mmCIF file of C-alpha atoms in Angstrom:
data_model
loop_
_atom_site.group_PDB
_atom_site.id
_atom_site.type_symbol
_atom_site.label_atom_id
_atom_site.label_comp_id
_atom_site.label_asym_id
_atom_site.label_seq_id
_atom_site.Cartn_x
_atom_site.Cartn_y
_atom_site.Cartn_z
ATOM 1 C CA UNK A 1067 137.055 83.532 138.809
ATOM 2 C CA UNK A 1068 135.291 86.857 137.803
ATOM 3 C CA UNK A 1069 131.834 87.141 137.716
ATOM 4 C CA UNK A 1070 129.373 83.924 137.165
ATOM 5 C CA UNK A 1071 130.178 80.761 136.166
ATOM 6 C CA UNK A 1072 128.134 77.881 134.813
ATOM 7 C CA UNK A 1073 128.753 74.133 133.974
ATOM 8 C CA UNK A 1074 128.501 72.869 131.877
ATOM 9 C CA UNK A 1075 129.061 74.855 128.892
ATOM 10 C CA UNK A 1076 126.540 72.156 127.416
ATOM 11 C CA UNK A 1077 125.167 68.675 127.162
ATOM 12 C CA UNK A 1078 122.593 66.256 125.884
ATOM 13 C CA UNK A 1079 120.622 64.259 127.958
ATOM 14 C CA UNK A 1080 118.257 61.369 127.351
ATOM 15 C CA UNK A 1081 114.891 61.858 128.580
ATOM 16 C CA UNK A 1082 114.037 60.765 132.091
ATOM 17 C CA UNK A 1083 117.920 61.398 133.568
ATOM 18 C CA UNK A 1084 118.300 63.616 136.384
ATOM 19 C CA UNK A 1085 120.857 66.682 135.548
ATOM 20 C CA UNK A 1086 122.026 69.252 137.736
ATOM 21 C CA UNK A 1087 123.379 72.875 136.105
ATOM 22 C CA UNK A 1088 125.494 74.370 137.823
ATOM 23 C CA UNK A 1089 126.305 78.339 138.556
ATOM 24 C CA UNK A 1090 128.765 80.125 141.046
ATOM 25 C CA UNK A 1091 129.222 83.799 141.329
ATOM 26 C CA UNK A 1092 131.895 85.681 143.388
ATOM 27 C CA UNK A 1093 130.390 89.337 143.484
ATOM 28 C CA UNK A 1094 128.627 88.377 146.794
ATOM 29 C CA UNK A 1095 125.109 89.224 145.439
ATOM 30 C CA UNK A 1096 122.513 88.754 147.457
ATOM 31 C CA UNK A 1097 120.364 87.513 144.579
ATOM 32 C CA UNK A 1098 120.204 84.878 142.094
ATOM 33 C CA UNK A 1099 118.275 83.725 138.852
ATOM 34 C CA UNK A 1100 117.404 80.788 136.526
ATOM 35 C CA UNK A 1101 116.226 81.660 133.159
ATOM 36 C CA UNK A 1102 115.474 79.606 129.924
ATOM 37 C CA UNK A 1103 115.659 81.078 126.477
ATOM 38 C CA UNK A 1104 114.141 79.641 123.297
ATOM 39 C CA UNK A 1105 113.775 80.547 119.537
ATOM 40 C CA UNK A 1106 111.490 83.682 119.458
ATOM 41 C CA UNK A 1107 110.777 83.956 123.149
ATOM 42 C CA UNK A 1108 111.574 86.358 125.648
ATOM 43 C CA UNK A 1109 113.811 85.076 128.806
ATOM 44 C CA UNK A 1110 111.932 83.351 131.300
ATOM 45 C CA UNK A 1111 112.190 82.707 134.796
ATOM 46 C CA UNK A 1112 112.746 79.700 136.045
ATOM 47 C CA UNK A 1113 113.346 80.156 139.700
ATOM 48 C CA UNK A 1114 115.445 82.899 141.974
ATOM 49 C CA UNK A 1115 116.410 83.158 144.804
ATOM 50 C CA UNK A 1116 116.580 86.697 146.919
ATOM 51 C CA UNK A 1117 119.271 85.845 149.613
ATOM 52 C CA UNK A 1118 121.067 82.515 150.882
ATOM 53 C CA UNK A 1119 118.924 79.975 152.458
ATOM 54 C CA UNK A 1120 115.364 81.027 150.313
ATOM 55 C CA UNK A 1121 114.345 80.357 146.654
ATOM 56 C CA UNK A 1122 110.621 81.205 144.902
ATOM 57 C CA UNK A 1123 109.219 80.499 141.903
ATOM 58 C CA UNK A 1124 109.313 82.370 138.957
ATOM 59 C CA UNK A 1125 106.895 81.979 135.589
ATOM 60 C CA UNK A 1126 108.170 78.636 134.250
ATOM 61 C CA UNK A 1127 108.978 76.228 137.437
ATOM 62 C CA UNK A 1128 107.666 73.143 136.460
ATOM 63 C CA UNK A 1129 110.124 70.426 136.295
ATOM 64 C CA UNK A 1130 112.726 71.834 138.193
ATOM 65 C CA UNK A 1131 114.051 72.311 141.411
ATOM 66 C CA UNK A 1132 116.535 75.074 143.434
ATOM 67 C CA UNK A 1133 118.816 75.460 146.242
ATOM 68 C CA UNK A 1134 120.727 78.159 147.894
ATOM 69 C CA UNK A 1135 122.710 76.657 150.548
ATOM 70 C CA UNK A 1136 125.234 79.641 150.235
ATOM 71 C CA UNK A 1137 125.661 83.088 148.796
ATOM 72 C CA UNK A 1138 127.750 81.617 145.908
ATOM 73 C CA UNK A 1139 125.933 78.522 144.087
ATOM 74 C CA UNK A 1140 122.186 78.220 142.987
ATOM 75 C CA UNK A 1141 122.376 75.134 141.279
ATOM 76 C CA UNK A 1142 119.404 74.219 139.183
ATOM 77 C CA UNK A 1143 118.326 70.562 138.687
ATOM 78 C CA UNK A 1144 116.168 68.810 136.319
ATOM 79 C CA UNK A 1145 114.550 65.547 138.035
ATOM 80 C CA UNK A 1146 113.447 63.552 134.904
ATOM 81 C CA UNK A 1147 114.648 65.757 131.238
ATOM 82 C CA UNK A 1148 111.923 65.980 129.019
ATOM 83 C CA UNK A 1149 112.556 67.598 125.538
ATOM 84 C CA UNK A 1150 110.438 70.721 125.757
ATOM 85 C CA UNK A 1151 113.470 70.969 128.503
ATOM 86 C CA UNK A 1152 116.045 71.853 125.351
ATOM 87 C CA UNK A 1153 116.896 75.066 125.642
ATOM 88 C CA UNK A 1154 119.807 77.620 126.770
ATOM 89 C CA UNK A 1155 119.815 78.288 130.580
ATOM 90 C CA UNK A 1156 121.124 81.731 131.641
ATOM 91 C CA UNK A 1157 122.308 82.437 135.606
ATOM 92 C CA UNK A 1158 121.979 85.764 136.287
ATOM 93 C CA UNK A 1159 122.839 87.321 139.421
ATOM 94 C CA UNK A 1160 122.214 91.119 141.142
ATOM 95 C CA UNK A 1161 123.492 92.715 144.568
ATOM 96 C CA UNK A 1162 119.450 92.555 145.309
ATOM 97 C CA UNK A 1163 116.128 92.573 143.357
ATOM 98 C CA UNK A 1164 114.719 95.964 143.414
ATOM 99 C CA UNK A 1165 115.791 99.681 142.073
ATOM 100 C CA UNK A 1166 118.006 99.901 139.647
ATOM 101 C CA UNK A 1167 119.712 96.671 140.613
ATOM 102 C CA UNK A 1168 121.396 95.375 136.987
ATOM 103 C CA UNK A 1169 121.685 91.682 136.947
ATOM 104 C CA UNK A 1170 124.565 90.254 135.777
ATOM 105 C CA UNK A 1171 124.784 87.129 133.255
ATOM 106 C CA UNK A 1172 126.408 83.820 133.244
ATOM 107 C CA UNK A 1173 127.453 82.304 129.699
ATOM 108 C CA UNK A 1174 124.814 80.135 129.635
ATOM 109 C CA UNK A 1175 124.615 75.828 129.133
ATOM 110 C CA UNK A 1176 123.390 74.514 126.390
ATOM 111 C CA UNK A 1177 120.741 71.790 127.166
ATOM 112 C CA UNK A 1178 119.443 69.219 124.093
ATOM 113 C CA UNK A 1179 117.303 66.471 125.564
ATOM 114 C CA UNK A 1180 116.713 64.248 123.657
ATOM 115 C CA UNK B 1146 98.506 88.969 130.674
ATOM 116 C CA UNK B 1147 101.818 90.259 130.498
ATOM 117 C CA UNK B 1148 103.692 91.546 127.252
ATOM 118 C CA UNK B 1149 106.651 92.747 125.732
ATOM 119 C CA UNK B 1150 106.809 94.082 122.160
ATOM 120 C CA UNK B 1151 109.460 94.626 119.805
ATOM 121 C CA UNK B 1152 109.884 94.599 116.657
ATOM 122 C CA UNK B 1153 111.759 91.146 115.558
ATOM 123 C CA UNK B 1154 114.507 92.375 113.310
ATOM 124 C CA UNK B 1155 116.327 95.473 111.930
ATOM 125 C CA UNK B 1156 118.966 96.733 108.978
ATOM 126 C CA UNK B 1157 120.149 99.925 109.710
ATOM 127 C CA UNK B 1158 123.766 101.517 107.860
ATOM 128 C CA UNK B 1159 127.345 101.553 109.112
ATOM 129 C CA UNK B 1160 127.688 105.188 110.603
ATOM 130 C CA UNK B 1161 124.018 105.421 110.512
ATOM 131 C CA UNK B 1162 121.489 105.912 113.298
ATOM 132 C CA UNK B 1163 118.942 103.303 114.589
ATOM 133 C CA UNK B 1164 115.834 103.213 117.186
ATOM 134 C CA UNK B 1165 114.504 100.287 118.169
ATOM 135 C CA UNK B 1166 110.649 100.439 119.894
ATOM 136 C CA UNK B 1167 109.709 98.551 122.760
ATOM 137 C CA UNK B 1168 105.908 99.007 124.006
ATOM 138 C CA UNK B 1169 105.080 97.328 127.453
ATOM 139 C CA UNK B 1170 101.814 95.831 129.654
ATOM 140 C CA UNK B 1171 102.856 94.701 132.418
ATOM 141 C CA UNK B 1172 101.061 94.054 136.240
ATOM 142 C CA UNK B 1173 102.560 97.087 137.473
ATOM 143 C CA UNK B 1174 106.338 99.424 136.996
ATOM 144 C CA UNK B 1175 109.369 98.817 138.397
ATOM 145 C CA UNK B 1176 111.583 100.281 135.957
ATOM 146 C CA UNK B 1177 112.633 99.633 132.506
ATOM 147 C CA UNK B 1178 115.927 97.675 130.962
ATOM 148 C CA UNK B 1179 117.644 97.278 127.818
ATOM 149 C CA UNK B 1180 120.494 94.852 127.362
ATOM 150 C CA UNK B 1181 122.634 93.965 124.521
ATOM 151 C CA UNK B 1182 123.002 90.135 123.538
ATOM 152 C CA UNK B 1183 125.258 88.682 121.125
ATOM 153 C CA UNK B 1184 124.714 85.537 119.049
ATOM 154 C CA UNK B 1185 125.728 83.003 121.159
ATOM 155 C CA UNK B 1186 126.775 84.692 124.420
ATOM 156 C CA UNK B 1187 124.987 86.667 127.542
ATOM 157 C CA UNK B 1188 123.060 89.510 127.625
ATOM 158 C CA UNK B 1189 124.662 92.412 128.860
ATOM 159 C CA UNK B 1190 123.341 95.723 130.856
ATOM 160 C CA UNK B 1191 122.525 98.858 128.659
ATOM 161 C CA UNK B 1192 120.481 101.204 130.562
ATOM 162 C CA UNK B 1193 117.898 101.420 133.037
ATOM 163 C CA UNK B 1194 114.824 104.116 132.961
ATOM 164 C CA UNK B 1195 112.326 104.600 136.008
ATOM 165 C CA UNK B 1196 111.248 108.260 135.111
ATOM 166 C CA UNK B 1197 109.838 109.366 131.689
ATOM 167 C CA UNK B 1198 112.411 111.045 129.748
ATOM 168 C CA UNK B 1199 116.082 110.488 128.044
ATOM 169 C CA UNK B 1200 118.932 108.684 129.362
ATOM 170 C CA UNK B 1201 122.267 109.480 127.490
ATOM 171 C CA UNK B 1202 124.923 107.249 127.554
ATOM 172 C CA UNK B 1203 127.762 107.465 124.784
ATOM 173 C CA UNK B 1204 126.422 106.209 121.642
ATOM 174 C CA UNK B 1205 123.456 104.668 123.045
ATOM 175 C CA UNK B 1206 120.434 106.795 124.932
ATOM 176 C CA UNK B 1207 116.963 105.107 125.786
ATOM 177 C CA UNK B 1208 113.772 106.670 125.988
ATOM 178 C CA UNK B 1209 110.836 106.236 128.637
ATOM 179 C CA UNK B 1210 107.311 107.427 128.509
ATOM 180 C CA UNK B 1211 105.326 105.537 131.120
ATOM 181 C CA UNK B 1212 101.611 107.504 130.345
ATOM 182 C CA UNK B 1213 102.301 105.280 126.498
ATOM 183 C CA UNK B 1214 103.965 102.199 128.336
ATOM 184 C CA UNK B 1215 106.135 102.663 125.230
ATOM 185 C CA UNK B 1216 110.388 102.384 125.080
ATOM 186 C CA UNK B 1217 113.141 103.127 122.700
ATOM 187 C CA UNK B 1218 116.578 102.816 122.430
ATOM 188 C CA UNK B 1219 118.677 104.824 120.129
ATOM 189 C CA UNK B 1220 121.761 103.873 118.881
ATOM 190 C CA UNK B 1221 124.514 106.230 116.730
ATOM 191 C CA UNK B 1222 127.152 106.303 114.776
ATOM 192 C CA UNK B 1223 126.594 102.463 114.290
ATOM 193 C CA UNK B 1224 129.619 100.197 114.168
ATOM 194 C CA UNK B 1225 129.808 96.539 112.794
ATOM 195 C CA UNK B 1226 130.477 95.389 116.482
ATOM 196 C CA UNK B 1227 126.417 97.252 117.292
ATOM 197 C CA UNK B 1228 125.305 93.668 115.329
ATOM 198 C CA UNK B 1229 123.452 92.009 118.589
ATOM 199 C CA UNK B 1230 120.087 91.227 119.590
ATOM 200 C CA UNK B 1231 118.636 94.057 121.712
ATOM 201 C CA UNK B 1232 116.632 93.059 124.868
ATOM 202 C CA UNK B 1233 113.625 95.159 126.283
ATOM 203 C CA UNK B 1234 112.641 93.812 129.930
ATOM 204 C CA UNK B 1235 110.099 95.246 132.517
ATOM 205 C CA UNK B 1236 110.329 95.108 136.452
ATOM 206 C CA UNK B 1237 106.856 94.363 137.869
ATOM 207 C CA UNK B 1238 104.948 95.039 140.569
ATOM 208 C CA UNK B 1239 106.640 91.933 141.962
ATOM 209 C CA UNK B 1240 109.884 92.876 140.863
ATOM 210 C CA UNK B 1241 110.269 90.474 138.403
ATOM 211 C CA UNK B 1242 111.697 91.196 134.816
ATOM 212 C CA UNK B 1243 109.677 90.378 132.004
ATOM 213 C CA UNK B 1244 111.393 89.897 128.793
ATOM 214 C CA UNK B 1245 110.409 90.885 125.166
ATOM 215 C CA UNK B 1246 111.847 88.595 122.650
ATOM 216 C CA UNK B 1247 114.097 90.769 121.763
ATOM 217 C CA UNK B 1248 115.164 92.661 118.009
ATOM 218 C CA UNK B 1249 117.894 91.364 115.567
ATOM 219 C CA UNK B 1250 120.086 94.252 114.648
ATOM 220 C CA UNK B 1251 121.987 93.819 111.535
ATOM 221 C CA UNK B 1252 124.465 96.172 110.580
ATOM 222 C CA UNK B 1253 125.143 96.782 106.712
ATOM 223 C CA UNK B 1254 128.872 98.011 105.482
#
């Protein structure tokens, strides 16, 4: 693989499941990103992470949950899908979170819950 | 708060040129981003500005004057392929991006 994977490419969900996206980069960046984008609003973050091991929030946490057990996956779940949780997700990644540091995009899952 | 303007969509000419504004108020500057997004798949990097002035880059340049918290990114010789939403995204004090909604270029034979 090249770059940053995510699964799955999308999926509906019934309210109250559990669901766990998943994202996998091989550049060995240091850090990583969750964002959601909706109809007529900007990206937002979800959560990041700026090295293996730690995670923070970012504007829109609520409702979901991080890890970064290695320098490769940040998988992102949802505990109990709600349908303001529709949306495309976007993994981004950069070598680290300052300067001129470009972050690099996944192609994004397409979540309807329904 | 925090915000990111653009305008929402565009028409601009085959072969033509295009700017698109982006105006900024954000907690703080960390430099300034424009990426490229087609329907349906990632953004992708365009250019970065920290200091006021013009960054060339091909066909595309991008403008920064921090004193006007104010952005644009100019686009020639347009080609059908230019067709893309067009990102505008602010680092903050804290580093994080903050993302304008981004504009709807359509390109017109």
């Amino acid at each position: 693989i090249a770059g940053i994977t995510q699964a799955p490419t999308s999926q509906i969900l019934a309210a109250g499941r559990r669901m766990t996206l998943r994202c996998t980069q091989d550049m060995r960046h240091n850090a990583m990103y969750w964002y959601r984008q909706d109809l007529g609003l900007g990206l937002r973050l979800i959560h990041y992470s700026n090295t293996a091991g730690t995670t923070g929030k970012g504007e829109v946490p609520d409702g979901y949950s991080v890890s970064r057990a290695n320098t490769d996956d940040f998988p992102l779940t949802l505990a109990s899908a709600v349908p303001s949780q529709t949306s495309v997700y976007f993994c981004a990644s950069s070598q680290d979170r300052g300067g001129a540091d470009t972050q690099y995009f996944g192609p994004g899952t397409r979540l309807t819950v329904l | 708060g925090q915000n990111i303007d653009q305008p929402t969509e565009m028409t601009a000419t085959e072969g033509a040129i295009v700017q698109i504004n982006c105006t900024y108020q954000t907690s703080g500057f960390n430099g300034l981003f424009w990426y490229q997004q087609h329907a349906g798949e990632a953004p992708t990097f365009l250019s970065y500005n920290v200091l006021d002035g013009l960054e060339e880059k091909g066909r595309f340049s991008s403008f920064l004057s921090r004193s006007k918290g104010y952005s644009y990114l100019l686009l020639k010789e347009l080609q059908m392929k230019d067709s893309a939403s067009y990102l505008c995204a602010v680092r903050d004090s804290n580093y994080q991006l903050i993302w304008g909604a981004g504009t709807k270029l359509i390109i017109k034979p």
